[in-house]
mmCIF file of C-alpha atoms in Angstrom:
data_model
loop_
_atom_site.group_PDB
_atom_site.id
_atom_site.type_symbol
_atom_site.label_atom_id
_atom_site.label_comp_id
_atom_site.label_asym_id
_atom_site.label_seq_id
_atom_site.Cartn_x
_atom_site.Cartn_y
_atom_site.Cartn_z
ATOM 1 C CA GLY A 1 89.145 112.003 109.512
ATOM 2 C CA GLU A 2 87.300 114.208 107.272
ATOM 3 C CA ASP A 3 90.245 116.958 107.685
ATOM 4 C CA VAL A 4 92.820 114.368 106.818
ATOM 5 C CA GLU A 5 92.095 112.850 103.516
ATOM 6 C CA GLN A 6 93.718 109.618 101.352
ATOM 7 C CA SER A 7 92.681 107.585 98.492
ATOM 8 C CA LEU A 8 90.572 104.303 99.321
ATOM 9 C CA PHE A 9 92.362 101.643 97.564
ATOM 10 C CA LEU A 10 96.167 101.193 95.502
ATOM 11 C CA SER A 11 96.846 98.182 93.461
ATOM 12 C CA VAL A 12 100.477 97.601 93.048
ATOM 13 C CA ARG A 13 102.313 94.610 91.676
ATOM 14 C CA GLU A 14 105.323 92.683 94.175
ATOM 15 C CA GLY A 15 108.745 94.101 93.236
ATOM 16 C CA ASP A 16 107.130 97.578 92.245
ATOM 17 C CA SER A 17 107.121 101.029 94.418
ATOM 18 C CA SER A 18 103.837 101.929 96.117
ATOM 19 C CA VAL A 19 103.088 106.008 96.927
ATOM 20 C CA ILE A 20 100.510 106.213 98.951
ATOM 21 C CA ASN A 21 99.271 110.294 99.563
ATOM 22 C CA CYS A 22 97.499 112.359 102.080
ATOM 23 C CA THR A 23 96.364 115.629 102.438
ATOM 24 C CA TYR A 24 95.999 117.571 105.700
ATOM 25 C CA THR A 25 94.757 120.859 107.161
ATOM 26 C CA ASP A 26 96.348 121.617 110.463
ATOM 27 C CA SER A 27 99.497 123.323 109.608
ATOM 28 C CA SER A 28 100.255 123.447 113.738
ATOM 29 C CA SER A 29 101.078 119.639 113.555
ATOM 30 C CA THR A 30 104.708 119.127 115.274
ATOM 31 C CA TYR A 31 104.476 115.546 113.752
ATOM 32 C CA LEU A 32 103.279 113.652 110.917
ATOM 33 C CA TYR A 33 102.824 109.835 110.845
ATOM 34 C CA TRP A 34 101.723 106.854 108.939
ATOM 35 C CA TYR A 35 100.551 103.972 111.014
ATOM 36 C CA LYS A 36 100.054 100.532 109.221
ATOM 37 C CA GLN A 37 97.012 98.144 109.943
ATOM 38 C CA GLU A 38 97.329 94.443 108.954
ATOM 39 C CA PRO A 39 93.943 92.185 108.908
ATOM 40 C CA GLY A 40 92.386 91.588 112.082
ATOM 41 C CA ALA A 41 94.734 93.732 114.108
ATOM 42 C CA GLY A 42 95.085 97.317 115.393
ATOM 43 C CA LEU A 43 97.082 100.063 114.270
ATOM 44 C CA GLN A 44 100.654 100.086 114.507
ATOM 45 C CA LEU A 45 103.607 103.106 113.855
ATOM 46 C CA LEU A 46 104.968 102.421 110.780
ATOM 47 C CA THR A 47 107.087 105.420 110.333
ATOM 48 C CA TYR A 48 106.702 109.628 111.210
ATOM 49 C CA ILE A 49 107.955 113.178 110.078
ATOM 50 C CA PHE A 50 108.897 116.153 111.849
ATOM 51 C CA SER A 51 107.201 119.131 110.371
ATOM 52 C CA ASN A 52 110.548 121.026 109.889
ATOM 53 C CA MET A 53 111.632 118.274 107.578
ATOM 54 C CA ASP A 54 111.115 117.515 104.006
ATOM 55 C CA MET A 55 111.789 113.805 103.721
ATOM 56 C CA LYS A 56 112.803 111.084 105.852
ATOM 57 C CA GLN A 57 114.030 107.854 104.652
ATOM 58 C CA ASP A 58 113.771 104.458 106.774
ATOM 59 C CA GLN A 59 115.191 101.510 104.859
ATOM 60 C CA ARG A 60 112.211 100.776 101.886
ATOM 61 C CA LEU A 61 109.926 103.542 103.330
ATOM 62 C CA THR A 62 110.353 107.355 102.087
ATOM 63 C CA VAL A 63 108.127 109.931 103.667
ATOM 64 C CA LEU A 64 107.556 113.256 101.662
ATOM 65 C CA LEU A 65 106.605 116.264 103.097
ATOM 66 C CA ASN A 66 105.368 119.494 101.542
ATOM 67 C CA LYS A 67 103.945 121.664 103.576
ATOM 68 C CA LYS A 68 102.893 124.657 101.699
ATOM 69 C CA ASP A 69 100.444 122.241 100.085
ATOM 70 C CA LYS A 70 100.306 120.320 102.930
ATOM 71 C CA HIS A 71 100.603 116.743 101.028
ATOM 72 C CA LEU A 72 102.407 114.000 103.251
ATOM 73 C CA SER A 73 103.040 110.614 100.750
ATOM 74 C CA LEU A 74 104.677 107.354 101.708
ATOM 75 C CA ARG A 75 106.709 105.737 98.894
ATOM 76 C CA ILE A 76 107.535 101.975 99.593
ATOM 77 C CA ALA A 77 110.261 100.610 97.619
ATOM 78 C CA ASP A 78 110.545 96.984 96.328
ATOM 79 C CA THR A 79 106.853 96.167 97.652
ATOM 80 C CA GLN A 80 106.191 92.950 99.409
ATOM 81 C CA THR A 81 103.118 90.711 99.618
ATOM 82 C CA GLY A 82 103.725 91.671 103.207
ATOM 83 C CA ASP A 83 102.912 95.515 102.571
ATOM 84 C CA SER A 84 99.695 94.242 101.555
ATOM 85 C CA ALA A 85 97.415 96.311 104.432
ATOM 86 C CA ILE A 86 95.569 99.567 105.151
ATOM 87 C CA TYR A 87 97.784 102.836 105.223
ATOM 88 C CA PHE A 88 96.447 105.313 107.574
ATOM 89 C CA CYS A 89 98.222 108.840 107.700
ATOM 90 C CA ALA A 90 97.314 110.691 110.992
ATOM 91 C CA GLU A 91 98.375 114.466 112.067
ATOM 92 C CA SER A 92 98.183 115.610 115.767
ATOM 93 C CA ARG A 93 95.947 117.931 117.097
ATOM 94 C CA GLY A 94 94.904 118.886 120.892
ATOM 95 C CA ALA A 95 96.528 120.595 123.648
ATOM 96 C CA ALA A 96 100.202 119.007 123.845
ATOM 97 C CA GLY A 97 99.548 117.155 120.224
ATOM 98 C CA ASN A 98 97.835 114.533 122.275
ATOM 99 C CA LYS A 99 95.023 113.326 120.294
ATOM 100 C CA LEU A 100 95.498 112.162 116.657
ATOM 101 C CA THR A 101 93.586 112.618 113.438
ATOM 102 C CA PHE A 102 93.426 109.922 111.412
ATOM 103 C CA GLY A 103 92.569 109.809 107.650
ATOM 104 C CA GLY A 104 90.198 107.045 106.288
ATOM 105 C CA GLY A 105 93.103 104.801 105.379
ATOM 106 C CA THR A 106 93.978 103.692 102.168
ATOM 107 C CA ARG A 107 93.830 99.791 101.177
ATOM 108 C CA VAL A 108 97.225 98.324 99.701
ATOM 109 C CA LEU A 109 97.042 95.440 97.749
ATOM 110 C CA VAL A 110 99.714 93.818 96.249
ATOM 111 C CA LYS A 111 99.857 91.174 93.535
ATOM 112 C CA PRO A 112 102.340 88.309 92.585
ATOM 113 C CA ASN B 1 104.211 92.532 128.492
ATOM 114 C CA ALA B 2 100.953 92.173 127.218
ATOM 115 C CA GLY B 3 100.664 95.822 125.857
ATOM 116 C CA VAL B 4 97.149 96.838 125.344
ATOM 117 C CA THR B 5 94.467 93.919 125.835
ATOM 118 C CA GLN B 6 90.778 94.399 125.050
ATOM 119 C CA THR B 7 87.670 92.500 125.687
ATOM 120 C CA PRO B 8 85.504 90.475 124.597
ATOM 121 C CA LYS B 9 87.042 90.193 121.077
ATOM 122 C CA PHE B 10 83.078 89.696 119.196
ATOM 123 C CA GLN B 11 79.864 90.741 120.484
ATOM 124 C CA VAL B 12 76.448 91.111 118.988
ATOM 125 C CA LEU B 13 73.669 92.884 120.658
ATOM 126 C CA LYS B 14 70.443 93.758 120.430
ATOM 127 C CA THR B 15 69.023 97.426 119.923
ATOM 128 C CA GLY B 16 68.351 98.882 123.689
ATOM 129 C CA GLN B 17 70.882 96.315 125.232
ATOM 130 C CA SER B 18 73.770 97.643 127.621
ATOM 131 C CA MET B 19 77.627 96.578 127.589
ATOM 132 C CA THR B 20 81.041 97.942 128.688
ATOM 133 C CA LEU B 21 84.056 97.066 126.604
ATOM 134 C CA GLN B 22 86.962 96.476 128.699
ATOM 135 C CA CYS B 23 90.724 97.744 127.754
ATOM 136 C CA ALA B 24 93.467 97.088 130.185
ATOM 137 C CA GLN B 25 97.449 98.157 129.599
ATOM 138 C CA ASP B 26 100.648 97.263 131.072
ATOM 139 C CA MET B 27 103.012 99.403 129.599
ATOM 140 C CA ASN B 28 102.511 102.364 132.294
ATOM 141 C CA HIS B 29 101.014 104.664 130.182
ATOM 142 C CA ASN B 30 99.432 107.630 131.395
ATOM 143 C CA SER B 31 97.429 108.717 128.040
ATOM 144 C CA MET B 32 94.653 106.369 126.703
ATOM 145 C CA TYR B 33 92.614 106.327 124.111
ATOM 146 C CA TRP B 34 88.610 104.480 122.640
ATOM 147 C CA TYR B 35 88.249 104.457 118.740
ATOM 148 C CA ARG B 36 85.703 103.640 116.616
ATOM 149 C CA GLN B 37 86.608 102.233 112.700
ATOM 150 C CA ASP B 38 84.346 102.616 110.361
ATOM 151 C CA PRO B 39 84.985 101.510 106.688
ATOM 152 C CA GLY B 40 86.461 104.485 104.662
ATOM 153 C CA MET B 41 86.156 106.959 107.766
ATOM 154 C CA GLY B 42 89.839 105.476 109.557
ATOM 155 C CA LEU B 43 89.356 105.964 112.971
ATOM 156 C CA ARG B 44 87.644 108.273 115.263
ATOM 157 C CA LEU B 45 87.837 109.427 118.612
ATOM 158 C CA ILE B 46 85.536 108.813 121.052
ATOM 159 C CA TYR B 47 86.952 109.715 124.177
ATOM 160 C CA TYR B 48 90.051 109.862 125.657
ATOM 161 C CA SER B 49 91.986 110.330 129.114
ATOM 162 C CA ALA B 50 95.069 112.052 129.860
ATOM 163 C CA SER B 51 95.894 110.520 133.164
ATOM 164 C CA GLU B 52 93.618 108.601 135.831
ATOM 165 C CA GLY B 53 91.102 110.354 136.826
ATOM 166 C CA THR B 54 90.427 112.748 133.817
ATOM 167 C CA THR B 55 88.574 111.985 130.665
ATOM 168 C CA ASP B 56 87.258 114.033 127.640
ATOM 169 C CA LYS B 57 85.171 113.995 124.833
ATOM 170 C CA GLY B 58 86.728 113.169 121.497
ATOM 171 C CA GLU B 59 84.950 113.509 118.052
ATOM 172 C CA VAL B 60 81.820 111.278 118.544
ATOM 173 C CA PRO B 61 81.225 110.932 122.237
ATOM 174 C CA ASN B 62 77.252 110.725 121.867
ATOM 175 C CA GLY B 63 76.019 107.207 123.232
ATOM 176 C CA TYR B 64 79.259 106.367 124.947
ATOM 177 C CA ASN B 65 80.436 106.769 128.983
ATOM 178 C CA VAL B 66 83.934 106.075 129.771
ATOM 179 C CA SER B 67 85.586 105.094 133.228
ATOM 180 C CA ARG B 68 89.330 105.238 133.337
ATOM 181 C CA LEU B 69 89.507 103.057 136.668
ATOM 182 C CA ASN B 70 93.086 103.209 137.788
ATOM 183 C CA LYS B 71 96.200 103.952 135.646
ATOM 184 C CA ARG B 72 96.086 100.674 134.093
ATOM 185 C CA GLU B 73 91.994 100.291 132.440
ATOM 186 C CA PHE B 74 89.948 102.082 130.808
ATOM 187 C CA SER B 75 86.296 101.036 129.974
ATOM 188 C CA LEU B 76 83.610 101.944 127.315
ATOM 189 C CA ARG B 77 79.806 101.706 128.295
ATOM 190 C CA LEU B 78 77.261 101.959 125.657
ATOM 191 C CA GLU B 79 74.051 102.279 127.735
ATOM 192 C CA SER B 80 71.480 101.426 125.221
ATOM 193 C CA ALA B 81 73.166 100.226 122.129
ATOM 194 C CA ALA B 82 71.999 101.601 118.615
ATOM 195 C CA PRO B 83 72.398 99.911 115.205
ATOM 196 C CA SER B 84 74.466 102.935 114.214
ATOM 197 C CA GLN B 85 77.165 101.401 117.235
ATOM 198 C CA THR B 86 77.728 98.595 114.920
ATOM 199 C CA SER B 87 81.391 99.082 114.596
ATOM 200 C CA VAL B 88 85.302 97.653 115.368
ATOM 201 C CA TYR B 89 86.049 99.503 118.169
ATOM 202 C CA PHE B 90 90.032 100.113 119.465
ATOM 203 C CA CYS B 91 91.741 101.114 122.832
ATOM 204 C CA ALA B 92 95.054 102.571 122.520
ATOM 205 C CA SER B 93 97.434 103.996 125.002
ATOM 206 C CA ARG B 94 100.726 106.233 124.833
ATOM 207 C CA GLU B 95 103.892 107.483 126.494
ATOM 208 C CA ASP B 96 103.853 111.343 127.474
ATOM 209 C CA ARG B 97 106.086 112.508 124.935
ATOM 210 C CA VAL B 98 106.042 114.685 121.861
ATOM 211 C CA LEU B 99 106.149 112.207 119.240
ATOM 212 C CA ASN B 100 102.144 110.871 119.552
ATOM 213 C CA GLU B 101 103.088 107.296 119.363
ATOM 214 C CA GLN B 102 99.868 104.997 120.232
ATOM 215 C CA PHE B 103 100.019 101.465 120.970
ATOM 216 C CA PHE B 104 96.562 99.684 119.982
ATOM 217 C CA GLY B 105 94.727 96.576 121.141
ATOM 218 C CA PRO B 106 93.321 93.792 119.129
ATOM 219 C CA GLY B 107 90.052 95.601 118.556
ATOM 220 C CA THR B 108 86.420 94.404 119.545
ATOM 221 C CA ARG B 109 84.128 93.752 116.526
ATOM 222 C CA LEU B 110 80.511 94.712 118.013
ATOM 223 C CA THR B 111 76.944 94.162 115.689
ATOM 224 C CA VAL B 112 74.304 96.035 117.217
ATOM 225 C CA LEU B 113 70.826 94.638 115.759
#
């Protein structure tokens, strides 16, 4: 995952907004993804954005994409204790985009 | 539907021992993947299989072999385990569509002493 970079840790108070940032390198990616990993479990797709979009909103989640700077962010509004998890950004690569390259993951801790 | 299942959940090996990690999916997906997860390094792709009968190397294939036994099952074998292979291993599968939504198993935590 060295080509996709994220900060390691984020601490946030319950009810505040969380912003997780990611930089990527492959400008040909069709989609960019955010996956969530809860403790002791595998990853689940949380949301994604098509590469020709700047923003996507899905309930409490807002994804922003800056293609010029190759920067992706995930904002979680009104963060809840259930949002405590590791969040991975990922870009698709390879033939037909069938491989994902993941960042190192950002551990989000929500404090009451 | 069980989704993606993996066995075993935990395993401890001694250096030089061999073992096979099993993975199965019941979603009729063509593509299957094996990853390892190490702290701060995200998930790294070991091998993947785009369809039954085909396998390709990923980012970190050394020390591993895979078998796509049929459409449902994709196994990962460590022939001679090394402490550097201590990790959490995840299997995943996906449908053949442009959106790369992968469905992950619960993982196998492997320790090599």
